[in-house]
Amino acid sequence: MRPVLCLMANELFGEITEDAWHAAAAIELFHNFTLIHDDIMDKAPLRRGNPTIHAKYGMTAGILCGDITCIYSYRELAKVRNVLPLVLQIFNKTGIEVCEGQQLDMDFESRNDVSIDEYIHMITLKTSVLLACSLKIGGLLGGATEGNANKLYEFGKNLGIAFQLQDDYLDAFGATDKLGKQQGGDIKANKKTYLHLKAWETASAFQRQGINEWLQNDSEEKVPAMLNLFGETGADVACREAVNLYSQKAFESLEDVAVISKRKHALHELASYLLQRDK
Amino acid sequence: MRPVLCLMANELFGEITEDAWHAAAAIELFHNFTLIHDDIMDKAPLRRGNPTIHAKYGMTAGILCGDITCIYSYRELAKVRNVLPLVLQIFNKTGIEVCEGQQLDMDFESRNDVSIDEYIHMITLKTSVLLACSLKIGGLLGGATEGNANKLYEFGKNLGIAFQLQDDYLDAFGATDKLGKQQGGDIKANKKTYLHLKAWETASAFQRQGINEWLQNDSEEKVPAMLNLFGETGADVACREAVNLYSQKAFESLEDVAVISKRKHALHELASYLLQRDK
């Protein structure tokens, strides 16, 4: 997704450049670097249906494989010929934010007082800024003005937030066959998703007691019971509304990019598809 | 040491540039990134007398702290204004080699057939190329020709090898008060240093049996017994000879750098000091 966004942002302004291909590859490598290290931290046994690197080759190889993939991403980025210092600056800033987002995500696991604002901040750093960076760099390499590049950044950032919140929603309420993963995985893992945090925020004392009890409980009724609590507290509706809010912000930013609408059509289509919205 | 080498290499050719300061900082940050991750892989509790990051804040923080330090190093490097693409290319190549060297070092732990050549290759990647890179980049930013920059690279590479072999030697035969660490630490940890590998290579069947027995033994006699075996097999002499060989190569490369000798004096002094040789 990230390299495609980079190339499509370039295409808004002109023919795809050699530079944009390098930047797209760099961003994809960087993303994979973070996945390799995240999987170690999450003790994840599988990624894309295959054993994770640390699970197959050990933690040492996992750390080093991530490290070298990070350097590979810079090796690819260093091939960019135009506005390299600017591209590096955006890329570095984003990389630092992604690491900070991952640290926040880890910190949240052991905290019981995470606010919705903090959660949005965390997913913005962990997920959205790299989408935003892909679009901004792609735009700049296509010849965008700084103003247009920043609008693309805002588009990507809000798209990323909407996408992550959609993901939280579908993990709980999506049909298993469409997801390609088990329904309620986040609930089973006690993950503090938007739904969980929102339910907690609005829950009565009695409902909070229920949430706390289900957190300790691993029986089969856990998923349906938590889904029920998400409904009772209105967290499900709030989550859909938040998806819509950030989607809307995203499309408004795309709207503001000063190129003819026809050129933006493909990017609009892709975003709509990602958000599984009807056009 | 690395940033100082970078700045001194710059000074061979002209006034220290702003660029060289950024490169020097980037190299030091990169080195620290590798130390943070190496300490996780080595399960090291202490670094420079203080608790390691993973020991103090957990593995997740250790991995992320290393990752972000790596990106910080690129953020610093991106401030270089002259020949940035060339500097990035050298830096990336070196970074990849350092990771490969660390993986080899880890692989060697579970191998019993590591040759001296393989060991030299490993320490070249793990330790020497970053010294070499510091000097080459410093030189280039000071205005060195490619030829002179490559001579500085060779100087740093051989200096690094000599330094590491000296380190192996001193860990075994140095006086404890001068080292600032316990004598025979490598022996106690069954580390496959130059001394160990050379002793094994030249040992008789009987001596090899002795080495194997001491590897299993953690008694107080282990260190003196292994030191004795290093002497009997001539590994101690071979190690000192190897230090001299690589030192000589290093000084020859420095000699070949085409600037007046007076300018090279400080770098020569520093190298001599690092190798603890009399002038």
Coordinates of C-alpha atoms in Angstrom, one line a residue:
Chain A
M1 CA 0.0 0.0 0.0
R2 CA 2.7 2.5 1.0
P3 CA 4.8 2.3 -2.2
V4 CA 1.6 2.5 -4.3
L5 CA 0.6 5.6 -2.4
C6 CA 4.0 7.1 -3.1
L7 CA 3.8 6.4 -6.8
M8 CA 0.2 7.6 -7.1
A9 CA 1.1 10.8 -5.4
N10 CA 3.9 11.3 -7.9
E11 CA 1.4 10.7 -10.7
L12 CA -0.8 13.5 -9.5
F13 CA 1.8 15.9 -10.8
G14 CA 3.6 14.2 -13.6
E15 CA 5.1 11.0 -15.0
I16 CA 6.4 8.6 -12.4
T17 CA 10.1 9.4 -11.8
E18 CA 13.0 7.1 -11.1
D19 CA 13.3 8.8 -7.8
A20 CA 9.8 7.9 -6.8
W21 CA 10.5 4.2 -7.4
H22 CA 13.5 4.4 -5.1
A23 CA 11.6 6.3 -2.4
A24 CA 8.7 3.8 -2.7
A25 CA 11.1 0.9 -2.2
A26 CA 12.7 2.7 0.7
I27 CA 9.4 3.2 2.4
E28 CA 8.3 -0.4 1.9
L29 CA 11.7 -1.6 3.3
F30 CA 11.3 0.7 6.3
H31 CA 7.8 -0.6 7.0
N32 CA 9.1 -4.2 6.9
F33 CA 12.0 -3.3 9.2
T34 CA 9.4 -2.1 11.8
L35 CA 7.3 -5.2 11.3
I36 CA 10.3 -7.5 12.0
H37 CA 11.1 -5.7 15.2
D38 CA 7.4 -5.3 16.2
D39 CA 6.9 -9.1 15.9
I40 CA 9.8 -9.7 18.3
M41 CA 8.3 -7.2 20.8
D42 CA 4.8 -8.8 20.4
K43 CA 6.3 -12.3 20.5
A44 CA 4.3 -13.0 17.3
P45 CA 4.8 -16.5 15.9
L46 CA 3.3 -15.7 12.5
R47 CA 3.3 -12.9 9.9
R48 CA 1.4 -13.2 6.6
G49 CA 0.9 -16.9 7.3
N50 CA 4.6 -17.6 7.7
P51 CA 6.8 -18.0 10.7
T52 CA 8.3 -14.7 11.9
I53 CA 12.0 -14.2 11.5
H54 CA 12.7 -14.4 15.2
A55 CA 10.5 -17.5 15.6
K56 CA 12.4 -19.3 12.8
Y57 CA 16.0 -18.0 13.2
G58 CA 16.1 -16.7 16.8
M59 CA 15.9 -13.3 18.4
T60 CA 19.5 -12.3 17.4
A61 CA 18.8 -12.9 13.7
G62 CA 15.4 -11.1 14.1
I63 CA 17.0 -8.0 15.6
L64 CA 19.8 -8.0 13.0
C65 CA 17.5 -8.7 10.1
G66 CA 15.4 -5.7 11.2
D67 CA 18.5 -3.5 11.6
I68 CA 19.9 -4.4 8.2
T69 CA 16.4 -3.9 6.5
C70 CA 16.4 -0.4 8.0
I71 CA 19.8 0.3 6.5
Y72 CA 18.6 -1.2 3.2
S73 CA 15.8 1.3 3.2
Y74 CA 18.3 4.2 3.5
R75 CA 20.5 2.6 0.8
E76 CA 17.5 2.8 -1.5
L77 CA 16.5 6.3 -0.4
A78 CA 20.1 7.5 -1.0
K79 CA 19.5 6.8 -4.7
V80 CA 17.1 9.7 -4.9
R81 CA 18.6 12.5 -7.0
N82 CA 16.3 15.4 -6.6
V83 CA 15.6 17.2 -3.3
L84 CA 17.4 14.4 -1.4
P85 CA 18.0 16.4 1.8
L86 CA 14.4 17.3 2.0
V87 CA 13.3 13.7 1.3
L88 CA 15.7 12.5 4.0
Q89 CA 14.4 15.0 6.4
I90 CA 10.8 13.9 6.0
F91 CA 11.8 10.3 6.1
N92 CA 13.9 10.6 9.3
K93 CA 11.2 12.6 11.1
T94 CA 8.7 9.9 10.2
G95 CA 10.9 7.1 11.2
I96 CA 11.5 8.6 14.6
E97 CA 7.7 9.0 15.0
V98 CA 7.0 5.4 14.0
C99 CA 9.4 4.2 16.7
E100 CA 7.8 6.5 19.3
G101 CA 4.4 5.2 18.3
Q102 CA 5.5 1.6 18.8
Q103 CA 6.9 2.5 22.3
L104 CA 3.6 4.2 23.2
D105 CA 1.7 1.1 22.0
M106 CA 3.9 -1.1 24.2
D107 CA 3.5 1.4 27.2
F108 CA -0.3 1.3 26.8
E109 CA -0.4 -2.5 27.4
S110 CA 0.4 -2.0 31.0
R111 CA -1.7 1.2 31.5
N112 CA -5.4 1.3 32.5
D113 CA -5.9 5.0 32.0
V114 CA -5.3 5.5 28.2
S115 CA -7.5 8.2 26.8
I116 CA -9.0 8.2 23.3
D117 CA -6.9 11.2 22.5
E118 CA -3.8 9.3 23.5
Y119 CA -4.9 6.3 21.5
I120 CA -5.4 8.4 18.4
H121 CA -2.0 10.0 18.9
M122 CA -0.4 6.6 19.2
I123 CA -2.0 5.1 16.0
T124 CA -1.1 8.4 14.2
L125 CA 2.5 7.9 15.0
K126 CA 2.6 4.1 14.7
T127 CA 0.6 3.8 11.5
S128 CA -0.5 7.0 9.8
V129 CA 2.6 9.1 9.5
L130 CA 4.3 6.5 7.3
L131 CA 1.3 6.6 4.9
A132 CA 1.4 10.4 5.1
C133 CA 5.1 10.4 4.4
S134 CA 4.7 8.1 1.4
L135 CA 2.2 10.5 -0.2
K136 CA 4.2 13.6 0.7
I137 CA 7.5 12.3 -0.7
G138 CA 5.8 10.9 -3.8
G139 CA 4.2 14.2 -4.4
L140 CA 7.4 16.2 -3.9
L141 CA 9.3 13.9 -6.3
G142 CA 6.5 14.4 -8.8
G143 CA 7.0 18.1 -8.6
A144 CA 4.3 19.2 -6.1
T145 CA 4.6 22.5 -4.3
E146 CA 5.2 22.3 -0.5
G147 CA 1.5 23.3 0.0
N148 CA 0.2 20.5 -2.1
A149 CA 2.7 18.1 -0.6
N150 CA 1.4 19.0 2.9
K151 CA -2.2 18.5 1.9
L152 CA -1.2 15.0 0.7
Y153 CA 0.4 14.5 4.0
E154 CA -2.8 15.4 5.8
F155 CA -4.8 13.2 3.5
G156 CA -2.5 10.2 4.3
K157 CA -2.5 10.9 8.0
N158 CA -6.3 11.0 8.3
L159 CA -6.7 8.1 6.0
G160 CA -4.3 6.1 8.2
I161 CA -6.3 6.9 11.3
A162 CA -9.6 6.1 9.7
F163 CA -8.1 2.8 8.4
Q164 CA -6.8 1.8 11.8
L165 CA -10.1 2.6 13.5
Q166 CA -11.9 0.6 10.7
D167 CA -9.5 -2.2 11.5
D168 CA -10.4 -2.1 15.2
Y169 CA -14.1 -2.2 14.2
L170 CA -13.8 -5.0 11.8
D171 CA -11.8 -7.2 14.1
A172 CA -14.7 -7.1 16.4
F173 CA -17.7 -6.9 14.1
G174 CA -16.5 -8.0 10.7
A175 CA -17.4 -11.3 9.2
T176 CA -14.7 -13.9 9.8
D177 CA -14.6 -15.1 6.1
K178 CA -14.0 -11.6 4.9
L179 CA -11.4 -10.7 7.4
G180 CA -9.1 -13.7 6.8
K181 CA -8.6 -13.8 10.5
Q182 CA -10.6 -14.9 13.5
Q183 CA -13.3 -12.6 14.7
G184 CA -12.6 -10.9 18.1
G185 CA -8.9 -11.5 18.0
D186 CA -8.3 -8.2 19.7
I187 CA -10.9 -9.0 22.4
K188 CA -9.3 -12.3 23.1
A189 CA -5.9 -10.6 23.4
N190 CA -7.3 -7.9 25.7
K191 CA -6.0 -5.3 23.2
K192 CA -6.9 -1.7 24.1
T193 CA -8.5 -0.8 20.8
Y194 CA -10.7 2.2 20.2
L195 CA -13.7 0.1 21.0
H196 CA -12.3 -1.1 24.3
L197 CA -11.2 2.4 25.4
K198 CA -14.4 4.0 24.3
A199 CA -16.5 1.4 26.0
W200 CA -14.5 1.9 29.2
E201 CA -14.8 5.7 29.0
T202 CA -18.6 5.6 28.7
A203 CA -19.3 2.6 30.8
S204 CA -21.2 2.7 34.1
A205 CA -19.6 1.4 37.3
F206 CA -21.5 -1.8 36.8
Q207 CA -20.4 -2.1 33.2
R208 CA -16.7 -1.4 34.1
Q209 CA -16.9 -4.2 36.6
G210 CA -18.1 -6.4 33.7
I211 CA -15.3 -5.3 31.5
N212 CA -12.7 -6.0 34.2
E213 CA -14.2 -9.5 34.8
W214 CA -14.1 -10.4 31.1
L215 CA -10.4 -9.2 30.9
Q216 CA -9.6 -12.0 33.4
N217 CA -11.8 -14.5 31.6
D218 CA -10.8 -16.6 28.6
S219 CA -14.0 -18.6 28.1
E220 CA -15.9 -18.8 24.9
E221 CA -18.4 -16.3 26.0
K222 CA -15.8 -13.6 26.2
V223 CA -16.1 -12.3 22.6
P224 CA -19.9 -12.2 22.5
A225 CA -20.1 -10.6 26.0
M226 CA -17.6 -7.9 25.1
L227 CA -19.3 -7.3 21.8
N228 CA -22.5 -6.8 23.8
L229 CA -20.8 -4.3 26.1
F230 CA -19.4 -2.4 23.1
G231 CA -23.0 -2.1 21.9
E232 CA -24.5 -1.2 25.3
T233 CA -21.9 1.5 25.8
G234 CA -22.3 2.9 22.3
A235 CA -18.6 2.2 21.6
D236 CA -19.6 0.5 18.3
V237 CA -21.5 3.6 17.0
A238 CA -18.7 5.9 18.3
C239 CA -16.1 3.9 16.4
R240 CA -18.1 4.0 13.1
E241 CA -18.5 7.8 13.6
A242 CA -14.8 8.2 14.2
V243 CA -14.0 6.3 11.0
N244 CA -16.4 8.6 9.2
L245 CA -14.9 11.7 10.7
Y246 CA -11.3 10.9 9.8
S247 CA -12.4 9.6 6.4
Q248 CA -14.1 12.9 5.8
K249 CA -11.0 14.9 6.9
A250 CA -8.9 12.7 4.6
F251 CA -11.1 13.4 1.6
E252 CA -11.3 17.1 2.3
S253 CA -7.5 17.3 2.3
L254 CA -7.3 15.4 -1.0
E255 CA -10.0 17.8 -2.3
D256 CA -7.6 20.7 -1.4
V257 CA -4.7 19.4 -3.5
A258 CA -4.6 21.8 -6.3
V259 CA -4.6 19.5 -9.4
I260 CA -7.6 18.8 -11.6
S261 CA -10.1 16.4 -10.1
K262 CA -9.7 13.8 -12.8
R263 CA -6.1 13.2 -11.7
K264 CA -7.2 12.6 -8.2
H265 CA -9.8 10.0 -9.1
A266 CA -7.5 6.9 -8.7
L267 CA -6.3 8.0 -5.3
H268 CA -9.9 8.7 -4.2
E269 CA -10.9 5.3 -5.4
L270 CA -8.1 3.6 -3.6
A271 CA -8.9 5.4 -0.4
S272 CA -12.5 4.5 -0.7
Y273 CA -11.6 0.9 -1.3
L274 CA -9.3 0.8 1.8
L275 CA -12.0 2.2 3.9
Q276 CA -14.5 -0.3 2.4
R277 CA -16.9 2.5 1.8
D278 CA -19.4 2.8 -1.0
K279 CA -18.3 5.6 -3.2
Chain B
M1 CA 37.4 7.4 19.0
R2 CA 35.3 7.3 15.8
P3 CA 34.3 10.9 15.7
V4 CA 37.8 12.0 16.6
L5 CA 39.2 10.0 13.7
C6 CA 36.6 11.6 11.3
L7 CA 37.6 15.1 12.4
M8 CA 41.3 14.4 12.3
A9 CA 41.0 12.9 8.8
N10 CA 39.2 16.1 7.7
E11 CA 42.1 18.1 9.3
L12 CA 44.7 16.4 7.1
F13 CA 43.3 18.4 4.2
G14 CA 41.9 21.6 5.6
E15 CA 40.0 23.3 8.4
I16 CA 37.3 21.2 10.1
T17 CA 34.1 21.7 8.2
E18 CA 30.5 21.8 9.6
D19 CA 29.8 18.7 7.5
A20 CA 32.5 16.8 9.3
W21 CA 31.0 17.5 12.7
H22 CA 27.6 16.2 11.5
A23 CA 29.3 13.1 10.0
A24 CA 31.3 12.5 13.2
A25 CA 28.1 12.7 15.3
A26 CA 26.3 10.4 12.9
I27 CA 29.0 7.8 13.2
E28 CA 29.1 8.0 17.0
L29 CA 25.3 7.6 17.1
F30 CA 25.4 4.6 14.7
H31 CA 28.1 3.0 16.9
N32 CA 25.9 3.5 19.9
F33 CA 22.9 2.0 18.1
T34 CA 24.9 -1.2 17.4
L35 CA 26.1 -1.3 21.0
I36 CA 22.5 -1.1 22.3
H37 CA 21.4 -4.0 20.1
D38 CA 24.6 -6.0 20.7
D39 CA 24.1 -5.8 24.4
I40 CA 20.6 -7.4 24.0
M41 CA 22.0 -10.2 21.9
D42 CA 24.9 -10.7 24.3
K43 CA 22.5 -10.5 27.3
A44 CA 25.0 -8.0 28.7
P45 CA 23.9 -6.5 32.1
L46 CA 26.4 -3.6 32.0
R47 CA 27.9 -1.1 29.6
R48 CA 30.5 1.5 30.6
G49 CA 29.7 0.6 34.2
N50 CA 26.0 1.3 34.0
P51 CA 23.0 -1.0 33.4
T52 CA 22.3 -1.6 29.8
I53 CA 19.1 -0.2 28.4
H54 CA 17.4 -3.6 28.0
A55 CA 18.5 -4.6 31.5
K56 CA 17.0 -1.3 32.9
Y57 CA 13.9 -0.8 30.8
G58 CA 13.2 -4.2 29.2
M59 CA 13.9 -5.7 25.8
T60 CA 11.2 -3.7 24.0
A61 CA 12.7 -0.4 25.0
G62 CA 16.2 -1.7 24.2
I63 CA 15.2 -2.7 20.6
L64 CA 13.3 0.6 20.1
C65 CA 16.1 2.7 21.6
G66 CA 18.6 1.1 19.3
D67 CA 16.2 1.6 16.3
I68 CA 15.7 5.3 17.0
T69 CA 19.4 5.9 17.6
C70 CA 20.0 4.4 14.2
I71 CA 17.5 6.9 12.7
Y72 CA 19.0 9.7 14.7
S73 CA 22.4 8.9 13.1
Y74 CA 20.8 9.3 9.7
R75 CA 19.1 12.5 10.8
E76 CA 22.6 13.9 11.7
L77 CA 24.1 12.6 8.5
A78 CA 21.4 14.2 6.4
K79 CA 22.7 17.6 7.5
V80 CA 25.9 17.1 5.5
R81 CA 25.8 19.6 2.6
N82 CA 28.7 18.5 0.4
V83 CA 28.9 15.2 -1.5
L84 CA 25.9 13.9 0.6
P85 CA 25.1 11.0 -1.8
L86 CA 28.7 9.7 -1.7
V87 CA 28.8 10.1 2.1
L88 CA 25.5 8.2 2.4
Q89 CA 26.7 5.5 0.1
I90 CA 29.8 4.8 2.2
F91 CA 27.9 5.0 5.4
N92 CA 25.2 2.6 4.2
K93 CA 27.7 0.1 2.9
T94 CA 29.5 0.2 6.2
G95 CA 26.3 -0.1 8.2
I96 CA 25.4 -3.2 6.4
E97 CA 28.8 -4.7 6.9
V98 CA 28.7 -4.0 10.6
C99 CA 25.4 -5.9 10.9
E100 CA 26.8 -8.8 8.9
G101 CA 29.9 -8.8 11.2
Q102 CA 27.7 -9.0 14.3
Q103 CA 25.7 -11.9 12.7
L104 CA 29.0 -13.7 12.0
D105 CA 30.1 -13.2 15.6
M106 CA 26.9 -14.7 16.8
D107 CA 27.1 -17.6 14.4
F108 CA 30.7 -18.3 15.5
E109 CA 29.5 -18.9 19.1
S110 CA 28.0 -22.2 18.1
R111 CA 30.7 -23.2 15.6
N112 CA 33.8 -25.2 16.4
D113 CA 35.5 -24.9 13.0
V114 CA 36.1 -21.1 12.7
S115 CA 39.3 -20.4 10.9
I116 CA 41.7 -17.5 11.6
D117 CA 40.8 -16.0 8.2
E118 CA 37.1 -16.1 9.1
Y119 CA 37.8 -14.5 12.4
I120 CA 39.8 -11.7 10.8
H121 CA 36.9 -11.2 8.3
M122 CA 34.4 -11.1 11.1
I123 CA 36.3 -8.5 13.2
T124 CA 37.0 -6.5 10.0
L125 CA 33.2 -6.2 9.5
K126 CA 32.1 -5.8 13.1
T127 CA 34.8 -3.3 14.2
S128 CA 37.2 -2.1 11.6
V129 CA 35.0 -0.9 8.7
L130 CA 33.4 1.7 10.9
L131 CA 36.8 3.1 11.9
A132 CA 37.7 3.0 8.2
C133 CA 34.5 4.7 7.3
S134 CA 35.0 7.5 9.8
L135 CA 38.4 8.3 8.3
K136 CA 37.3 8.1 4.7
I137 CA 34.2 10.3 5.2
G138 CA 36.2 12.8 7.3
G139 CA 38.9 12.9 4.6
L140 CA 36.4 13.4 1.8
L141 CA 34.6 16.2 3.7
G142 CA 38.0 17.8 4.2
G143 CA 38.5 17.8 0.4
A144 CA 40.6 14.6 0.0
T145 CA 40.8 13.0 -3.5
E146 CA 39.2 9.5 -3.8
G147 CA 42.7 8.0 -3.8
N148 CA 43.7 9.6 -0.5
A149 CA 40.3 8.8 1.0
N150 CA 40.8 5.1 0.1
K151 CA 44.2 5.1 1.7
L152 CA 42.7 6.5 4.9
Y153 CA 40.1 3.7 4.7
E154 CA 42.8 1.1 4.5
F155 CA 44.6 2.8 7.4
G156 CA 41.5 2.6 9.5
K157 CA 40.6 -0.9 8.5
N158 CA 44.1 -2.3 9.5
L159 CA 44.2 -0.1 12.6
G160 CA 40.9 -1.6 13.6
I161 CA 42.0 -5.2 13.1
A162 CA 45.3 -4.6 15.0
F163 CA 43.4 -2.9 17.8
Q164 CA 40.9 -5.8 18.1
L165 CA 43.7 -8.4 18.1
Q166 CA 45.5 -6.3 20.7
D167 CA 42.3 -6.3 22.7
D168 CA 42.2 -10.1 22.5
Y169 CA 45.8 -10.3 23.7
L170 CA 45.4 -7.8 26.6
D171 CA 42.3 -9.5 27.9
A172 CA 44.4 -12.6 28.4
F173 CA 47.8 -11.2 29.2
G174 CA 47.3 -7.6 30.2
A175 CA 47.6 -6.4 33.8
T176 CA 44.2 -6.2 35.5
D177 CA 44.8 -2.7 36.9
K178 CA 45.6 -1.3 33.4
L179 CA 42.7 -3.0 31.7
G180 CA 40.0 -1.7 34.0
K181 CA 38.4 -5.2 33.7
Q182 CA 39.1 -8.6 35.0
Q183 CA 42.0 -10.5 33.4
G184 CA 40.9 -13.6 31.4
G185 CA 37.3 -12.5 30.9
D186 CA 37.3 -13.9 27.4
I187 CA 38.6 -17.2 28.6
K188 CA 36.0 -17.4 31.3
A189 CA 33.3 -16.7 28.7
N190 CA 34.7 -19.3 26.3
K191 CA 35.0 -16.6 23.7
K192 CA 36.6 -17.6 20.4
T193 CA 39.3 -14.9 20.3
Y194 CA 42.3 -15.0 18.0
L195 CA 44.3 -16.6 20.9
H196 CA 41.7 -19.4 21.3
L197 CA 41.4 -20.1 17.6
K198 CA 45.1 -20.0 17.0
A199 CA 45.8 -22.3 20.0
W200 CA 43.2 -24.7 18.6
E201 CA 44.7 -24.5 15.1
T202 CA 48.2 -25.4 16.2
A203 CA 47.4 -27.7 19.2
S204 CA 48.3 -31.4 19.3
A205 CA 45.6 -33.9 19.8
F206 CA 46.5 -34.0 23.4
Q207 CA 46.4 -30.2 23.8
R208 CA 43.0 -30.1 22.0
Q209 CA 41.7 -32.5 24.5
G210 CA 43.0 -30.1 27.2
I211 CA 41.2 -27.1 25.6
N212 CA 38.0 -29.0 25.3
E213 CA 38.1 -30.0 28.9
W214 CA 38.8 -26.4 30.1
L215 CA 35.9 -25.2 28.0
Q216 CA 33.6 -27.4 30.2
N217 CA 35.4 -26.3 33.4
D218 CA 34.7 -23.1 35.4
S219 CA 37.1 -23.6 38.2
E220 CA 39.7 -21.0 39.2
E221 CA 42.5 -22.9 37.4
K222 CA 40.8 -22.3 34.0
V223 CA 42.4 -18.9 33.2
P224 CA 46.0 -19.9 34.2
A225 CA 45.6 -23.2 32.4
M226 CA 44.4 -21.6 29.2
L227 CA 47.1 -19.0 29.4
N228 CA 49.6 -21.8 29.7
L229 CA 48.1 -23.5 26.6
F230 CA 48.2 -20.2 24.6
G231 CA 51.9 -20.2 25.5
E232 CA 52.6 -23.8 24.7
T233 CA 50.9 -23.6 21.3
G234 CA 52.6 -20.3 20.4
A235 CA 49.2 -18.6 20.1
D236 CA 50.5 -15.7 22.3
V237 CA 53.5 -15.0 20.0
A238 CA 51.3 -15.4 16.9
C239 CA 48.8 -12.9 18.3
R240 CA 51.5 -10.3 19.0
E241 CA 52.9 -10.9 15.5
A242 CA 49.5 -10.4 13.9
V243 CA 49.1 -7.2 15.9
N244 CA 52.4 -6.0 14.5
L245 CA 51.5 -7.1 10.9
Y246 CA 48.2 -5.2 10.8
S247 CA 49.8 -2.2 12.6
Q248 CA 52.5 -2.1 10.0
K249 CA 49.9 -2.3 7.2
A250 CA 48.0 0.5 8.8
F251 CA 51.0 2.8 9.1
E252 CA 52.0 2.0 5.5
S253 CA 48.6 3.2 4.3
L254 CA 48.8 6.3 6.4
E255 CA 52.3 6.9 4.9
D256 CA 50.7 6.7 1.4
V257 CA 48.3 9.5 2.0
A258 CA 49.6 12.3 -0.1
V259 CA 49.8 15.2 2.4
I260 CA 53.0 16.5 4.0
S261 CA 54.2 14.3 6.9
K262 CA 53.8 17.0 9.5
R263 CA 50.0 17.0 9.0
K264 CA 49.8 13.2 9.6
H265 CA 51.7 13.4 12.9
A266 CA 48.7 13.7 15.2
L267 CA 46.9 10.8 13.5
H268 CA 50.1 8.7 13.7
E269 CA 50.4 9.5 17.4
L270 CA 46.8 8.6 18.1
A271 CA 47.2 5.3 16.3
S272 CA 50.4 4.5 18.2
Y273 CA 48.7 5.3 21.4
L274 CA 45.7 3.1 20.6
L275 CA 48.0 0.2 19.8
Q276 CA 49.9 0.9 23.0
R277 CA 53.2 0.8 21.1
D278 CA 56.3 2.8 21.8
K279 CA 56.7 5.3 19.1

